[in-house]
Amino acid sequence: MSEMDALFAALRQVADRQTVECIENAVMRGSDRDLNRINALAFAKAHHLDEEKTIAALLHAARLGVFEMTWNVLCPGCGGVLDTGATLKTVDQESYHCALCAAGYEPTLDEMVEVTFTVSPRVRRIAAHDPDRLPPLEYYRQIFFSSGVDLPEDFEAIFGRILLEIIELDPGEKAFVSVRLPAQFVIIFDAVTHSAQFIDVQGEPTGERQNLSMVISRGHALSDTLTLRPGPLRIALENHTDRRVVPNICVAGDDLHHLLGSRRPFLTAKRLLTNQSFRDIYRTDTLDVDQRLKITSLTFLFTDLRGSTALYERVGDLAAFDLVRAHFRVLHEIVATEAGAVVKTIGDAVMATFPSPDRAIAAALRMREAMLQLNAEHGSDDLLLKIGIHEGPCLAVNLNDRQDYFGQTVNIASRVQGLADPNVILTTEAVVGDAHVSEILRDSGISSVSRMEELHGIGREVRIFALS
């Protein structure tokens, strides 16, 4: 058995077999481009696979060494990759600047950090393993743009319509480029160093040659926008880096904006952190102790068993332990199948996260039914589950050697659960106001009753909704 056969045999033991078959076929027969920075959601859609099973299979494949997983910081404006690293620990800057968009951004895990998978060179070598040898436009396609930019198959032809010139410069090399400036906004941009120079071309056309010098370096600072006239321009470009650079001169018009604005869903860091398979595989290797990464929207679900102490007293430690353990197993399964993850258990309580409120509500409804079924099977009402849900911003942190969350959103969710009665799901306005949640409640025939509550330690009244 070859090493590749052994790797995929091991992968089939821990991941969905149909998904593994598609991944193996892609590794064996896919194009080089298809195996670089794989977008898990796009892969699932193209092969008609379940997204959660695809994410889980790729995570297990990365752990086995079939793929290299990368965390890419993105510009929300142009979709370019501003920085990349092998772990989330490399996202350590307070802000990231995009020279192409002339804007700075504080990183959030919602839409600014993507997670992609590239086939390992030990499994199969592809062109992107040597990015400096890629043709210039292929470098832009495979290395600069994120997997969330939906580039067309005829990208080169479309980009060619706005491209005035593109060249390659080896380390230390200098070149002269002559172009004719149209009466439009023009950008000189290098995708390797993210160096940029803006040119506002306006005024009367000229027949006289204009001159411009640009030094491409790692520490390139954005220059002021130059104003030039339509007509001939001679550009002196110098590469002061130790890598090949690929500067291009293009027209920043509607064609470019349309190209950059075509987006598709991708695997965000937020979604991965709320994925049970990820938490199971990468338990302690996610964040550094000092990291505090923002998430603008995450949904928290807390559960607890009412009267568990009396349960142990009534039926004995062994029987109670088996019953509580069965309850934990069911809750874990439901959370995982609803794209969530169990962050931790505290006594008989569970703290879980979901990427969106509708997933949390779907999980809560299933949990309530599952507890009723467990109680029916045991002929008693021993498992009295209390559920509270809230959605909002938070910080992803490392607490007690575990990837955890911090902030007022977490506190509110916990306090809401504390007010819940057994078999009644309590949520906040942020949750029931979600359009997808409203649809779930309407289709399930679930009614809600609201009231104002002053939550301990919050300092203000919060409107909560009881779902029954």
PDB file of N, CA and C in Angstrom, residues 33-114:
ATOM      1  N   ARG A  33      -4.636  24.077  -9.825  1.00  0.00           N
ATOM      2  CA  ARG A  33      -5.367  25.230  -9.300  1.00  0.00           C
ATOM      3  C   ARG A  33      -6.453  24.794  -8.325  1.00  0.00           C
ATOM      4  N   ASP A  34      -7.125  23.678  -8.617  1.00  0.00           N
ATOM      5  CA  ASP A  34      -8.213  23.201  -7.774  1.00  0.00           C
ATOM      6  C   ASP A  34      -7.739  22.728  -6.406  1.00  0.00           C
ATOM      7  N   LEU A  35      -6.458  22.430  -6.284  1.00  0.00           N
ATOM      8  CA  LEU A  35      -5.927  21.890  -5.026  1.00  0.00           C
ATOM      9  C   LEU A  35      -5.195  22.935  -4.208  1.00  0.00           C
ATOM     10  N   ASN A  36      -5.260  24.185  -4.645  1.00  0.00           N
ATOM     11  CA  ASN A  36      -4.636  25.270  -3.891  1.00  0.00           C
ATOM     12  C   ASN A  36      -5.713  26.104  -3.213  1.00  0.00           C
ATOM     13  N   ARG A  37      -5.559  26.298  -1.908  1.00  0.00           N
ATOM     14  CA  ARG A  37      -6.505  27.090  -1.127  1.00  0.00           C
ATOM     15  C   ARG A  37      -7.951  26.685  -1.412  1.00  0.00           C
ATOM     16  N   ILE A  38      -8.244  25.443  -1.144  1.00  0.00           N
ATOM     17  CA  ILE A  38      -9.587  24.915  -1.373  1.00  0.00           C
ATOM     18  C   ILE A  38     -10.591  25.633  -0.468  1.00  0.00           C
ATOM     19  N   ASN A  39     -11.646  26.134  -1.072  1.00  0.00           N
ATOM     20  CA  ASN A  39     -12.777  26.709  -0.361  1.00  0.00           C
ATOM     21  C   ASN A  39     -13.711  25.555   0.002  1.00  0.00           C
ATOM     22  N   ALA A  40     -13.795  25.225   1.295  1.00  0.00           N
ATOM     23  CA  ALA A  40     -14.560  24.049   1.721  1.00  0.00           C
ATOM     24  C   ALA A  40     -16.023  24.131   1.306  1.00  0.00           C
ATOM     25  N   LEU A  41     -16.605  25.321   1.388  1.00  0.00           N
ATOM     26  CA  LEU A  41     -18.031  25.461   1.053  1.00  0.00           C
ATOM     27  C   LEU A  41     -18.256  25.334  -0.448  1.00  0.00           C
ATOM     28  N   ALA A  42     -17.340  25.897  -1.237  1.00  0.00           N
ATOM     29  CA  ALA A  42     -17.451  25.774  -2.693  1.00  0.00           C
ATOM     30  C   ALA A  42     -17.220  24.331  -3.128  1.00  0.00           C
ATOM     31  N   PHE A  43     -16.298  23.637  -2.457  1.00  0.00           N
ATOM     32  CA  PHE A  43     -16.039  22.232  -2.772  1.00  0.00           C
ATOM     33  C   PHE A  43     -17.284  21.401  -2.494  1.00  0.00           C
ATOM     34  N   ALA A  44     -17.923  21.642  -1.359  1.00  0.00           N
ATOM     35  CA  ALA A  44     -19.135  20.893  -1.008  1.00  0.00           C
ATOM     36  C   ALA A  44     -20.241  21.145  -2.029  1.00  0.00           C
ATOM     37  N   LYS A  45     -20.401  22.395  -2.433  1.00  0.00           N
ATOM     38  CA  LYS A  45     -21.439  22.731  -3.402  1.00  0.00           C
ATOM     39  C   LYS A  45     -21.172  22.083  -4.756  1.00  0.00           C
ATOM     40  N   ALA A  46     -19.912  22.126  -5.205  1.00  0.00           N
ATOM     41  CA  ALA A  46     -19.570  21.572  -6.516  1.00  0.00           C
ATOM     42  C   ALA A  46     -19.779  20.072  -6.575  1.00  0.00           C
ATOM     43  N   HIS A  47     -19.602  19.384  -5.433  1.00  0.00           N
ATOM     44  CA  HIS A  47     -19.709  17.918  -5.417  1.00  0.00           C
ATOM     45  C   HIS A  47     -20.988  17.438  -4.739  1.00  0.00           C
ATOM     46  N   HIS A  48     -21.920  18.381  -4.468  1.00  0.00           N
ATOM     47  CA  HIS A  48     -23.216  18.031  -3.876  1.00  0.00           C
ATOM     48  C   HIS A  48     -23.041  17.292  -2.547  1.00  0.00           C
ATOM     49  N   LEU A  49     -22.172  17.853  -1.698  1.00  0.00           N
ATOM     50  CA  LEU A  49     -21.870  17.248  -0.404  1.00  0.00           C
ATOM     51  C   LEU A  49     -22.426  18.103   0.725  1.00  0.00           C
ATOM     52  N   ASP A  50     -22.594  17.489   1.879  1.00  0.00           N
ATOM     53  CA  ASP A  50     -22.985  18.219   3.076  1.00  0.00           C
ATOM     54  C   ASP A  50     -21.815  19.094   3.543  1.00  0.00           C
ATOM     55  N   GLU A  51     -22.097  20.361   3.836  1.00  0.00           N
ATOM     56  CA  GLU A  51     -21.019  21.288   4.220  1.00  0.00           C
ATOM     57  C   GLU A  51     -20.298  20.844   5.487  1.00  0.00           C
ATOM     58  N   GLU A  52     -21.060  20.456   6.501  1.00  0.00           N
ATOM     59  CA  GLU A  52     -20.427  20.087   7.772  1.00  0.00           C
ATOM     60  C   GLU A  52     -19.562  18.832   7.623  1.00  0.00           C
ATOM     61  N   LYS A  53     -20.028  17.875   6.858  1.00  0.00           N
ATOM     62  CA  LYS A  53     -19.231  16.664   6.635  1.00  0.00           C
ATOM     63  C   LYS A  53     -17.977  16.980   5.814  1.00  0.00           C
ATOM     64  N   THR A  54     -18.094  17.931   4.882  1.00  0.00           N
ATOM     65  CA  THR A  54     -16.937  18.327   4.078  1.00  0.00           C
ATOM     66  C   THR A  54     -15.899  19.021   4.939  1.00  0.00           C
ATOM     67  N   ILE A  55     -16.346  19.947   5.788  1.00  0.00           N
ATOM     68  CA  ILE A  55     -15.425  20.644   6.687  1.00  0.00           C
ATOM     69  C   ILE A  55     -14.726  19.642   7.602  1.00  0.00           C
ATOM     70  N   ALA A  56     -15.496  18.722   8.164  1.00  0.00           N
ATOM     71  CA  ALA A  56     -14.915  17.719   9.067  1.00  0.00           C
ATOM     72  C   ALA A  56     -13.888  16.858   8.341  1.00  0.00           C
ATOM     73  N   ALA A  57     -14.214  16.433   7.120  1.00  0.00           N
ATOM     74  CA  ALA A  57     -13.289  15.576   6.366  1.00  0.00           C
ATOM     75  C   ALA A  57     -11.993  16.322   6.043  1.00  0.00           C
ATOM     76  N   LEU A  58     -12.094  17.587   5.658  1.00  0.00           N
ATOM     77  CA  LEU A  58     -10.895  18.363   5.342  1.00  0.00           C
ATOM     78  C   LEU A  58     -10.055  18.606   6.596  1.00  0.00           C
ATOM     79  N   LEU A  59     -10.713  18.815   7.730  1.00  0.00           N
ATOM     80  CA  LEU A  59      -9.977  18.991   8.988  1.00  0.00           C
ATOM     81  C   LEU A  59      -9.212  17.721   9.353  1.00  0.00           C
ATOM     82  N   HIS A  60      -9.875  16.580   9.253  1.00  0.00           N
ATOM     83  CA  HIS A  60      -9.193  15.318   9.548  1.00  0.00           C
ATOM     84  C   HIS A  60      -8.068  15.068   8.538  1.00  0.00           C
ATOM     85  N   ALA A  61      -8.306  15.420   7.270  1.00  0.00           N
ATOM     86  CA  ALA A  61      -7.275  15.245   6.253  1.00  0.00           C
ATOM     87  C   ALA A  61      -6.064  16.129   6.538  1.00  0.00           C
ATOM     88  N   ALA A  62      -6.317  17.343   7.036  1.00  0.00           N
ATOM     89  CA  ALA A  62      -5.203  18.229   7.396  1.00  0.00           C
ATOM     90  C   ALA A  62      -4.426  17.662   8.577  1.00  0.00           C
ATOM     91  N   ARG A  63      -5.130  17.106   9.536  1.00  0.00           N
ATOM     92  CA  ARG A  63      -4.451  16.507  10.702  1.00  0.00           C
ATOM     93  C   ARG A  63      -3.607  15.310  10.286  1.00  0.00           C
ATOM     94  N   LEU A  64      -4.070  14.552   9.276  1.00  0.00           N
ATOM     95  CA  LEU A  64      -3.308  13.397   8.792  1.00  0.00           C
ATOM     96  C   LEU A  64      -2.147  13.799   7.883  1.00  0.00           C
ATOM     97  N   GLY A  65      -2.147  15.042   7.406  1.00  0.00           N
ATOM     98  CA  GLY A  65      -1.067  15.500   6.543  1.00  0.00           C
ATOM     99  C   GLY A  65      -1.385  15.493   5.062  1.00  0.00           C
ATOM    100  N   VAL A  66      -2.646  15.248   4.702  1.00  0.00           N
ATOM    101  CA  VAL A  66      -3.034  15.293   3.295  1.00  0.00           C
ATOM    102  C   VAL A  66      -3.067  16.740   2.804  1.00  0.00           C
ATOM    103  N   PHE A  67      -3.512  17.646   3.681  1.00  0.00           N
ATOM    104  CA  PHE A  67      -3.602  19.059   3.334  1.00  0.00           C
ATOM    105  C   PHE A  67      -2.859  19.914   4.342  1.00  0.00           C
ATOM    106  N   GLU A  68      -2.515  21.117   3.914  1.00  0.00           N
ATOM    107  CA  GLU A  68      -1.995  22.146   4.799  1.00  0.00           C
ATOM    108  C   GLU A  68      -3.099  23.174   4.984  1.00  0.00           C
ATOM    109  N   MET A  69      -3.470  23.428   6.214  1.00  0.00           N
ATOM    110  CA  MET A  69      -4.538  24.383   6.514  1.00  0.00           C
ATOM    111  C   MET A  69      -3.923  25.762   6.736  1.00  0.00           C
ATOM    112  N   THR A  70      -4.500  26.785   6.109  1.00  0.00           N
ATOM    113  CA  THR A  70      -3.987  28.142   6.268  1.00  0.00           C
ATOM    114  C   THR A  70      -5.106  29.082   6.692  1.00  0.00           C
ATOM    115  N   TRP A  71      -4.732  30.083   7.492  1.00  0.00           N
ATOM    116  CA  TRP A  71      -5.642  31.115   7.984  1.00  0.00           C
ATOM    117  C   TRP A  71      -5.235  32.413   7.293  1.00  0.00           C
ATOM    118  N   ASN A  72      -6.124  32.949   6.473  1.00  0.00           N
ATOM    119  CA  ASN A  72      -5.803  34.105   5.655  1.00  0.00           C
ATOM    120  C   ASN A  72      -6.604  35.322   6.102  1.00  0.00           C
ATOM    121  N   VAL A  73      -5.893  36.417   6.387  1.00  0.00           N
ATOM    122  CA  VAL A  73      -6.552  37.679   6.715  1.00  0.00           C
ATOM    123  C   VAL A  73      -6.914  38.370   5.412  1.00  0.00           C
ATOM    124  N   LEU A  74      -8.177  38.756   5.268  1.00  0.00           N
ATOM    125  CA  LEU A  74      -8.678  39.274   4.003  1.00  0.00           C
ATOM    126  C   LEU A  74      -9.014  40.758   4.098  1.00  0.00           C
ATOM    127  N   CYS A  75      -8.925  41.422   2.965  1.00  0.00           N
ATOM    128  CA  CYS A  75      -9.462  42.773   2.846  1.00  0.00           C
ATOM    129  C   CYS A  75     -10.929  42.651   2.483  1.00  0.00           C
ATOM    130  N   PRO A  76     -11.838  43.196   3.287  1.00  0.00           N
ATOM    131  CA  PRO A  76     -13.262  43.093   2.943  1.00  0.00           C
ATOM    132  C   PRO A  76     -13.636  43.893   1.705  1.00  0.00           C
ATOM    133  N   GLY A  77     -12.770  44.813   1.303  1.00  0.00           N
ATOM    134  CA  GLY A  77     -13.059  45.621   0.129  1.00  0.00           C
ATOM    135  C   GLY A  77     -12.794  44.897  -1.170  1.00  0.00           C
ATOM    136  N   CYS A  78     -11.534  44.505  -1.385  1.00  0.00           N
ATOM    137  CA  CYS A  78     -11.168  43.876  -2.661  1.00  0.00           C
ATOM    138  C   CYS A  78     -11.113  42.360  -2.596  1.00  0.00           C
ATOM    139  N   GLY A  79     -11.142  41.777  -1.386  1.00  0.00           N
ATOM    140  CA  GLY A  79     -11.066  40.320  -1.266  1.00  0.00           C
ATOM    141  C   GLY A  79      -9.656  39.784  -1.376  1.00  0.00           C
ATOM    142  N   GLY A  80      -8.666  40.667  -1.315  1.00  0.00           N
ATOM    143  CA  GLY A  80      -7.276  40.223  -1.375  1.00  0.00           C
ATOM    144  C   GLY A  80      -6.809  39.647  -0.050  1.00  0.00           C
ATOM    145  N   VAL A  81      -5.808  38.768  -0.113  1.00  0.00           N
ATOM    146  CA  VAL A  81      -5.225  38.170   1.088  1.00  0.00           C
ATOM    147  C   VAL A  81      -4.124  39.101   1.593  1.00  0.00           C
ATOM    148  N   LEU A  82      -4.328  39.667   2.785  1.00  0.00           N
ATOM    149  CA  LEU A  82      -3.371  40.611   3.356  1.00  0.00           C
ATOM    150  C   LEU A  82      -2.268  39.923   4.136  1.00  0.00           C
ATOM    151  N   ASP A  83      -2.570  38.764   4.686  1.00  0.00           N
ATOM    152  CA  ASP A  83      -1.580  38.015   5.458  1.00  0.00           C
ATOM    153  C   ASP A  83      -2.056  36.573   5.549  1.00  0.00           C
ATOM    154  N   THR A  84      -1.131  35.664   5.739  1.00  0.00           N
ATOM    155  CA  THR A  84      -1.498  34.251   5.823  1.00  0.00           C
ATOM    156  C   THR A  84      -0.595  33.542   6.813  1.00  0.00           C
ATOM    157  N   GLY A  85      -1.142  32.527   7.477  1.00  0.00           N
ATOM    158  CA  GLY A  85      -0.357  31.773   8.448  1.00  0.00           C
ATOM    159  C   GLY A  85      -0.909  30.384   8.634  1.00  0.00           C
ATOM    160  N   ALA A  86      -0.121  29.531   9.279  1.00  0.00           N
ATOM    161  CA  ALA A  86      -0.513  28.130   9.464  1.00  0.00           C
ATOM    162  C   ALA A  86      -1.489  27.943  10.613  1.00  0.00           C
ATOM    163  N   THR A  87      -1.599  28.936  11.505  1.00  0.00           N
ATOM    164  CA  THR A  87      -2.528  28.846  12.625  1.00  0.00           C
ATOM    165  C   THR A  87      -3.176  30.201  12.847  1.00  0.00           C
ATOM    166  N   LEU A  88      -4.239  30.207  13.647  1.00  0.00           N
ATOM    167  CA  LEU A  88      -4.915  31.456  13.993  1.00  0.00           C
ATOM    168  C   LEU A  88      -4.017  32.334  14.864  1.00  0.00           C
ATOM    169  N   LYS A  89      -3.010  31.739  15.468  1.00  0.00           N
ATOM    170  CA  LYS A  89      -2.091  32.510  16.309  1.00  0.00           C
ATOM    171  C   LYS A  89      -1.330  33.571  15.522  1.00  0.00           C
ATOM    172  N   THR A  90      -1.244  33.408  14.203  1.00  0.00           N
ATOM    173  CA  THR A  90      -0.512  34.383  13.389  1.00  0.00           C
ATOM    174  C   THR A  90      -1.330  35.653  13.133  1.00  0.00           C
ATOM    175  N   VAL A  91      -2.620  35.637  13.457  1.00  0.00           N
ATOM    176  CA  VAL A  91      -3.447  36.847  13.306  1.00  0.00           C
ATOM    177  C   VAL A  91      -3.228  37.684  14.563  1.00  0.00           C
ATOM    178  N   ASP A  92      -2.145  38.440  14.576  1.00  0.00           N
ATOM    179  CA  ASP A  92      -1.699  39.097  15.806  1.00  0.00           C
ATOM    180  C   ASP A  92      -1.526  40.604  15.676  1.00  0.00           C
ATOM    181  N   GLN A  93      -2.050  41.203  14.608  1.00  0.00           N
ATOM    182  CA  GLN A  93      -1.951  42.646  14.449  1.00  0.00           C
ATOM    183  C   GLN A  93      -3.264  43.314  14.829  1.00  0.00           C
ATOM    184  N   GLU A  94      -3.171  44.522  15.388  1.00  0.00           N
ATOM    185  CA  GLU A  94      -4.373  45.252  15.764  1.00  0.00           C
ATOM    186  C   GLU A  94      -5.143  45.709  14.530  1.00  0.00           C
ATOM    187  N   SER A  95      -4.428  45.965  13.433  1.00  0.00           N
ATOM    188  CA  SER A  95      -5.093  46.357  12.203  1.00  0.00           C
ATOM    189  C   SER A  95      -4.271  45.892  11.012  1.00  0.00           C
ATOM    190  N   TYR A  96      -4.944  45.723   9.895  1.00  0.00           N
ATOM    191  CA  TYR A  96      -4.303  45.315   8.642  1.00  0.00           C
ATOM    192  C   TYR A  96      -4.663  46.343   7.578  1.00  0.00           C
ATOM    193  N   HIS A  97      -3.664  46.694   6.774  1.00  0.00           N
ATOM    194  CA  HIS A  97      -3.872  47.739   5.770  1.00  0.00           C
ATOM    195  C   HIS A  97      -3.842  47.142   4.375  1.00  0.00           C
ATOM    196  N   CYS A  98      -4.810  47.542   3.559  1.00  0.00           N
ATOM    197  CA  CYS A  98      -4.845  47.116   2.166  1.00  0.00           C
ATOM    198  C   CYS A  98      -4.436  48.287   1.292  1.00  0.00           C
ATOM    199  N   ALA A  99      -3.307  48.159   0.608  1.00  0.00           N
ATOM    200  CA  ALA A  99      -2.823  49.237  -0.254  1.00  0.00           C
ATOM    201  C   ALA A  99      -3.722  49.427  -1.463  1.00  0.00           C
ATOM    202  N   LEU A 100      -4.296  48.341  -1.972  1.00  0.00           N
ATOM    203  CA  LEU A 100      -5.139  48.443  -3.156  1.00  0.00           C
ATOM    204  C   LEU A 100      -6.406  49.242  -2.866  1.00  0.00           C
ATOM    205  N   CYS A 101      -6.965  49.076  -1.656  1.00  0.00           N
ATOM    206  CA  CYS A 101      -8.170  49.811  -1.274  1.00  0.00           C
ATOM    207  C   CYS A 101      -7.855  51.076  -0.486  1.00  0.00           C
ATOM    208  N   ALA A 102      -6.579  51.268  -0.143  1.00  0.00           N
ATOM    209  CA  ALA A 102      -6.159  52.430   0.654  1.00  0.00           C
ATOM    210  C   ALA A 102      -6.979  52.534   1.933  1.00  0.00           C
ATOM    211  N   ALA A 103      -7.120  51.409   2.637  1.00  0.00           N
ATOM    212  CA  ALA A 103      -7.931  51.372   3.842  1.00  0.00           C
ATOM    213  C   ALA A 103      -7.331  50.399   4.844  1.00  0.00           C
ATOM    214  N   GLY A 104      -7.562  50.690   6.130  1.00  0.00           N
ATOM    215  CA  GLY A 104      -7.112  49.805   7.195  1.00  0.00           C
ATOM    216  C   GLY A 104      -8.297  49.175   7.895  1.00  0.00           C
ATOM    217  N   TYR A 105      -8.112  47.967   8.412  1.00  0.00           N
ATOM    218  CA  TYR A 105      -9.210  47.232   9.024  1.00  0.00           C
ATOM    219  C   TYR A 105      -8.744  46.542  10.301  1.00  0.00           C
ATOM    220  N   GLU A 106      -9.597  46.613  11.335  1.00  0.00           N
ATOM    221  CA  GLU A 106      -9.368  45.818  12.532  1.00  0.00           C
ATOM    222  C   GLU A 106      -9.878  44.405  12.247  1.00  0.00           C
ATOM    223  N   PRO A 107      -9.057  43.389  12.468  1.00  0.00           N
ATOM    224  CA  PRO A 107      -9.478  42.035  12.078  1.00  0.00           C
ATOM    225  C   PRO A 107     -10.632  41.510  12.928  1.00  0.00           C
ATOM    226  N   THR A 108     -11.621  40.929  12.281  1.00  0.00           N
ATOM    227  CA  THR A 108     -12.682  40.192  12.952  1.00  0.00           C
ATOM    228  C   THR A 108     -12.728  38.805  12.331  1.00  0.00           C
ATOM    229  N   LEU A 109     -13.212  37.847  13.092  1.00  0.00           N
ATOM    230  CA  LEU A 109     -13.215  36.461  12.628  1.00  0.00           C
ATOM    231  C   LEU A 109     -14.439  36.123  11.791  1.00  0.00           C
ATOM    232  N   ASP A 110     -15.375  37.077  11.638  1.00  0.00           N
ATOM    233  CA  ASP A 110     -16.602  36.799  10.887  1.00  0.00           C
ATOM    234  C   ASP A 110     -16.335  36.669   9.397  1.00  0.00           C
ATOM    235  N   GLU A 111     -15.802  37.747   8.789  1.00  0.00           N
ATOM    236  CA  GLU A 111     -15.610  37.750   7.339  1.00  0.00           C
ATOM    237  C   GLU A 111     -14.200  38.158   6.928  1.00  0.00           C
ATOM    238  N   MET A 112     -13.336  38.442   7.887  1.00  0.00           N
ATOM    239  CA  MET A 112     -11.996  38.917   7.547  1.00  0.00           C
ATOM    240  C   MET A 112     -10.913  37.851   7.653  1.00  0.00           C
ATOM    241  N   VAL A 113     -11.262  36.681   8.168  1.00  0.00           N
ATOM    242  CA  VAL A 113     -10.291  35.582   8.246  1.00  0.00           C
ATOM    243  C   VAL A 113     -10.923  34.339   7.636  1.00  0.00           C
ATOM    244  N   GLU A 114     -10.322  33.839   6.558  1.00  0.00           N
ATOM    245  CA  GLU A 114     -10.807  32.614   5.926  1.00  0.00           C
ATOM    246  C   GLU A 114      -9.858  31.466   6.259  1.00  0.00           C
TER     247      GLU A 114
END
